Amino acid sequence: MSLIWATRGRNWGFRFLRDGGFQDPLPEYDSVFSGVEDEPEAWRRVAEKVALRFPDPLGRKDAAGRVIPHEFVAFGPLAEGVDTVADGLRLIWPLVAEEFARVWERPRPPSSGG
């Protein structure tokens, strides 16, 4: 899937849960999130890629009480039609919502993939 997804769980720190097929997704992530580092919600298109950030739609928080952010880099056909944060919630969040529900309370992060 053409998606990089980074988030954190209740007890584990910021991780890439989807790598978009990149051995190291960090350079792709950095290239589209440059300039939106501290915004709680963000949308940005860079060429055919979309950077998307929003707080957990269910208001889940980590063990320290911080709302969990979800950050995505979508590219290819998946990025089409994602022109706002609201579009991302509607089109991208459903792709990972069940997966996150299964892993966010684990004591350790799952490995990235996909």
PDB file of C-alpha atoms in Angstrom:
ATOM      1  CA  MET A   1       0.000   0.000   0.000  1.00  0.00           C
ATOM      2  CA  SER A   2       1.223   3.486  -0.807  1.00  0.00           C
ATOM      3  CA  LEU A   3       1.152   4.653   2.773  1.00  0.00           C
ATOM      4  CA  ILE A   4       3.615   5.536   5.482  1.00  0.00           C
ATOM      5  CA  TRP A   5       2.032   5.719   8.933  1.00  0.00           C
ATOM      6  CA  ALA A   6       3.723   6.871  12.108  1.00  0.00           C
ATOM      7  CA  THR A   7       2.116   7.020  15.514  1.00  0.00           C
ATOM      8  CA  ARG A   8       2.638   5.943  19.090  1.00  0.00           C
ATOM      9  CA  GLY A   9       0.775   3.664  21.438  1.00  0.00           C
ATOM     10  CA  ARG A  10      -0.232   3.896  25.047  1.00  0.00           C
ATOM     11  CA  ASN A  11       3.119   2.469  26.181  1.00  0.00           C
ATOM     12  CA  TRP A  12       5.424   2.750  23.180  1.00  0.00           C
ATOM     13  CA  GLY A  13       6.918   5.723  21.451  1.00  0.00           C
ATOM     14  CA  PHE A  14       6.672   7.123  17.962  1.00  0.00           C
ATOM     15  CA  ARG A  15       7.014   4.339  15.352  1.00  0.00           C
ATOM     16  CA  PHE A  16       6.411   3.714  11.702  1.00  0.00           C
ATOM     17  CA  LEU A  17       3.634   1.123  11.578  1.00  0.00           C
ATOM     18  CA  ARG A  18       3.481   1.247   7.781  1.00  0.00           C
ATOM     19  CA  ASP A  19       6.623   1.792   5.761  1.00  0.00           C
ATOM     20  CA  GLY A  20       5.057   2.320   2.338  1.00  0.00           C
ATOM     21  CA  GLY A  21       7.440  -0.262   0.914  1.00  0.00           C
ATOM     22  CA  PHE A  22      10.516   1.785   1.804  1.00  0.00           C
ATOM     23  CA  GLN A  23      13.339   0.101   3.654  1.00  0.00           C
ATOM     24  CA  ASP A  24      13.748   3.367   5.560  1.00  0.00           C
ATOM     25  CA  PRO A  25      10.586   5.517   5.440  1.00  0.00           C
ATOM     26  CA  LEU A  26      12.165   8.377   7.401  1.00  0.00           C
ATOM     27  CA  PRO A  27      13.571  10.305   4.385  1.00  0.00           C
ATOM     28  CA  GLU A  28      10.166  10.212   2.638  1.00  0.00           C
ATOM     29  CA  TYR A  29       8.452  11.255   5.864  1.00  0.00           C
ATOM     30  CA  ASP A  30      10.901  14.110   6.458  1.00  0.00           C
ATOM     31  CA  SER A  31      10.607  15.401   2.893  1.00  0.00           C
ATOM     32  CA  VAL A  32       6.846  15.996   3.105  1.00  0.00           C
ATOM     33  CA  PHE A  33       6.559  16.966   6.781  1.00  0.00           C
ATOM     34  CA  SER A  34       9.268  19.613   6.593  1.00  0.00           C
ATOM     35  CA  GLY A  35       7.702  22.869   7.793  1.00  0.00           C
ATOM     36  CA  VAL A  36       4.727  21.375   9.671  1.00  0.00           C
ATOM     37  CA  GLU A  37       6.620  19.989  12.643  1.00  0.00           C
ATOM     38  CA  ASP A  38       4.532  21.371  15.531  1.00  0.00           C
ATOM     39  CA  GLU A  39       1.012  21.603  14.146  1.00  0.00           C
ATOM     40  CA  PRO A  40      -1.492  19.178  15.792  1.00  0.00           C
ATOM     41  CA  GLU A  41      -3.356  18.909  12.490  1.00  0.00           C
ATOM     42  CA  ALA A  42      -1.663  19.251   9.156  1.00  0.00           C
ATOM     43  CA  TRP A  43      -2.168  18.632   5.493  1.00  0.00           C
ATOM     44  CA  ARG A  44       0.421  19.348   2.842  1.00  0.00           C
ATOM     45  CA  ARG A  45       0.856  18.216  -0.764  1.00  0.00           C
ATOM     46  CA  VAL A  46       4.389  17.871  -2.115  1.00  0.00           C
ATOM     47  CA  ALA A  47       4.290  16.761  -5.758  1.00  0.00           C
ATOM     48  CA  GLU A  48       2.242  13.526  -5.730  1.00  0.00           C
ATOM     49  CA  LYS A  49       2.650  12.976  -2.000  1.00  0.00           C
ATOM     50  CA  VAL A  50       0.415  14.119   0.832  1.00  0.00           C
ATOM     51  CA  ALA A  51       1.499  14.701   4.414  1.00  0.00           C
ATOM     52  CA  LEU A  52      -1.363  14.275   6.841  1.00  0.00           C
ATOM     53  CA  ARG A  53      -1.467  14.599  10.620  1.00  0.00           C
ATOM     54  CA  PHE A  54      -4.398  14.499  13.014  1.00  0.00           C
ATOM     55  CA  PRO A  55      -5.019  13.530  16.637  1.00  0.00           C
ATOM     56  CA  ASP A  56      -6.456  10.115  17.340  1.00  0.00           C
ATOM     57  CA  PRO A  57     -10.114  10.274  16.239  1.00  0.00           C
ATOM     58  CA  LEU A  58     -11.200   8.421  19.396  1.00  0.00           C
ATOM     59  CA  GLY A  59      -9.186  10.693  21.677  1.00  0.00           C
ATOM     60  CA  ARG A  60      -6.876   7.910  22.844  1.00  0.00           C
ATOM     61  CA  LYS A  61      -3.957   9.051  24.974  1.00  0.00           C
ATOM     62  CA  ASP A  62      -0.618   7.568  25.862  1.00  0.00           C
ATOM     63  CA  ALA A  63       0.425   6.616  29.400  1.00  0.00           C
ATOM     64  CA  ALA A  64       1.610  10.209  29.986  1.00  0.00           C
ATOM     65  CA  GLY A  65      -1.835  11.576  29.056  1.00  0.00           C
ATOM     66  CA  ARG A  66      -0.850  13.003  25.664  1.00  0.00           C
ATOM     67  CA  VAL A  67      -3.311  12.652  22.780  1.00  0.00           C
ATOM     68  CA  ILE A  68      -1.891  10.244  20.241  1.00  0.00           C
ATOM     69  CA  PRO A  69      -1.107  11.782  16.847  1.00  0.00           C
ATOM     70  CA  HIS A  70      -1.357   9.877  13.573  1.00  0.00           C
ATOM     71  CA  GLU A  71       0.936  10.941  10.765  1.00  0.00           C
ATOM     72  CA  PHE A  72       0.713   9.683   7.210  1.00  0.00           C
ATOM     73  CA  VAL A  73       2.489  10.072   3.941  1.00  0.00           C
ATOM     74  CA  ALA A  74       0.164   8.982   1.163  1.00  0.00           C
ATOM     75  CA  PHE A  75       1.302   8.687  -2.401  1.00  0.00           C
ATOM     76  CA  GLY A  76       0.112   7.334  -5.720  1.00  0.00           C
ATOM     77  CA  PRO A  77      -3.618   6.834  -6.184  1.00  0.00           C
ATOM     78  CA  LEU A  78      -4.161   6.835  -2.408  1.00  0.00           C
ATOM     79  CA  ALA A  79      -3.146  10.514  -2.258  1.00  0.00           C
ATOM     80  CA  GLU A  80      -5.708  11.527  -4.871  1.00  0.00           C
ATOM     81  CA  GLY A  81      -8.724  13.147  -3.294  1.00  0.00           C
ATOM     82  CA  VAL A  82      -6.955  13.875  -0.015  1.00  0.00           C
ATOM     83  CA  ASP A  83      -6.983  17.663  -0.122  1.00  0.00           C
ATOM     84  CA  THR A  84      -7.706  18.420   3.539  1.00  0.00           C
ATOM     85  CA  VAL A  85      -7.349  16.873   6.983  1.00  0.00           C
ATOM     86  CA  ALA A  86     -11.069  16.028   6.829  1.00  0.00           C
ATOM     87  CA  ASP A  87     -10.465  14.113   3.580  1.00  0.00           C
ATOM     88  CA  GLY A  88      -7.703  12.184   5.307  1.00  0.00           C
ATOM     89  CA  LEU A  89      -9.971  11.263   8.202  1.00  0.00           C
ATOM     90  CA  ARG A  90     -12.596  10.065   5.739  1.00  0.00           C
ATOM     91  CA  LEU A  91     -10.335   8.235   3.267  1.00  0.00           C
ATOM     92  CA  ILE A  92      -7.184   7.132   5.114  1.00  0.00           C
ATOM     93  CA  TRP A  93      -8.166   6.626   8.746  1.00  0.00           C
ATOM     94  CA  PRO A  94     -10.552   3.727   7.916  1.00  0.00           C
ATOM     95  CA  LEU A  95      -7.595   1.888   6.344  1.00  0.00           C
ATOM     96  CA  VAL A  96      -5.738   1.703   9.670  1.00  0.00           C
ATOM     97  CA  ALA A  97      -8.391   2.192  12.390  1.00  0.00           C
ATOM     98  CA  GLU A  98      -8.897  -1.505  13.171  1.00  0.00           C
ATOM     99  CA  GLU A  99      -5.181  -2.207  13.109  1.00  0.00           C
ATOM    100  CA  PHE A 100      -4.537   0.599  15.587  1.00  0.00           C
ATOM    101  CA  ALA A 101      -7.339  -0.623  17.858  1.00  0.00           C
ATOM    102  CA  ARG A 102      -5.524  -3.987  18.035  1.00  0.00           C
ATOM    103  CA  VAL A 103      -2.042  -2.646  18.786  1.00  0.00           C
ATOM    104  CA  TRP A 104      -2.218   0.647  20.689  1.00  0.00           C
ATOM    105  CA  GLU A 105      -2.430  -0.923  24.146  1.00  0.00           C
ATOM    106  CA  ARG A 106       0.314  -3.475  23.563  1.00  0.00           C
ATOM    107  CA  PRO A 107       3.293  -3.124  25.883  1.00  0.00           C
ATOM    108  CA  ARG A 108       5.663  -3.100  22.885  1.00  0.00           C
ATOM    109  CA  PRO A 109       5.203  -1.708  19.371  1.00  0.00           C
ATOM    110  CA  PRO A 110       4.429  -4.017  16.486  1.00  0.00           C
ATOM    111  CA  SER A 111       6.956  -4.169  13.678  1.00  0.00           C
ATOM    112  CA  SER A 112       6.365  -1.945  10.668  1.00  0.00           C
ATOM    113  CA  GLY A 113       5.321  -3.289   7.333  1.00  0.00           C
ATOM    114  CA  GLY A 114       3.217  -2.695   4.304  1.00  0.00           C
TER     115      GLY A 114
END
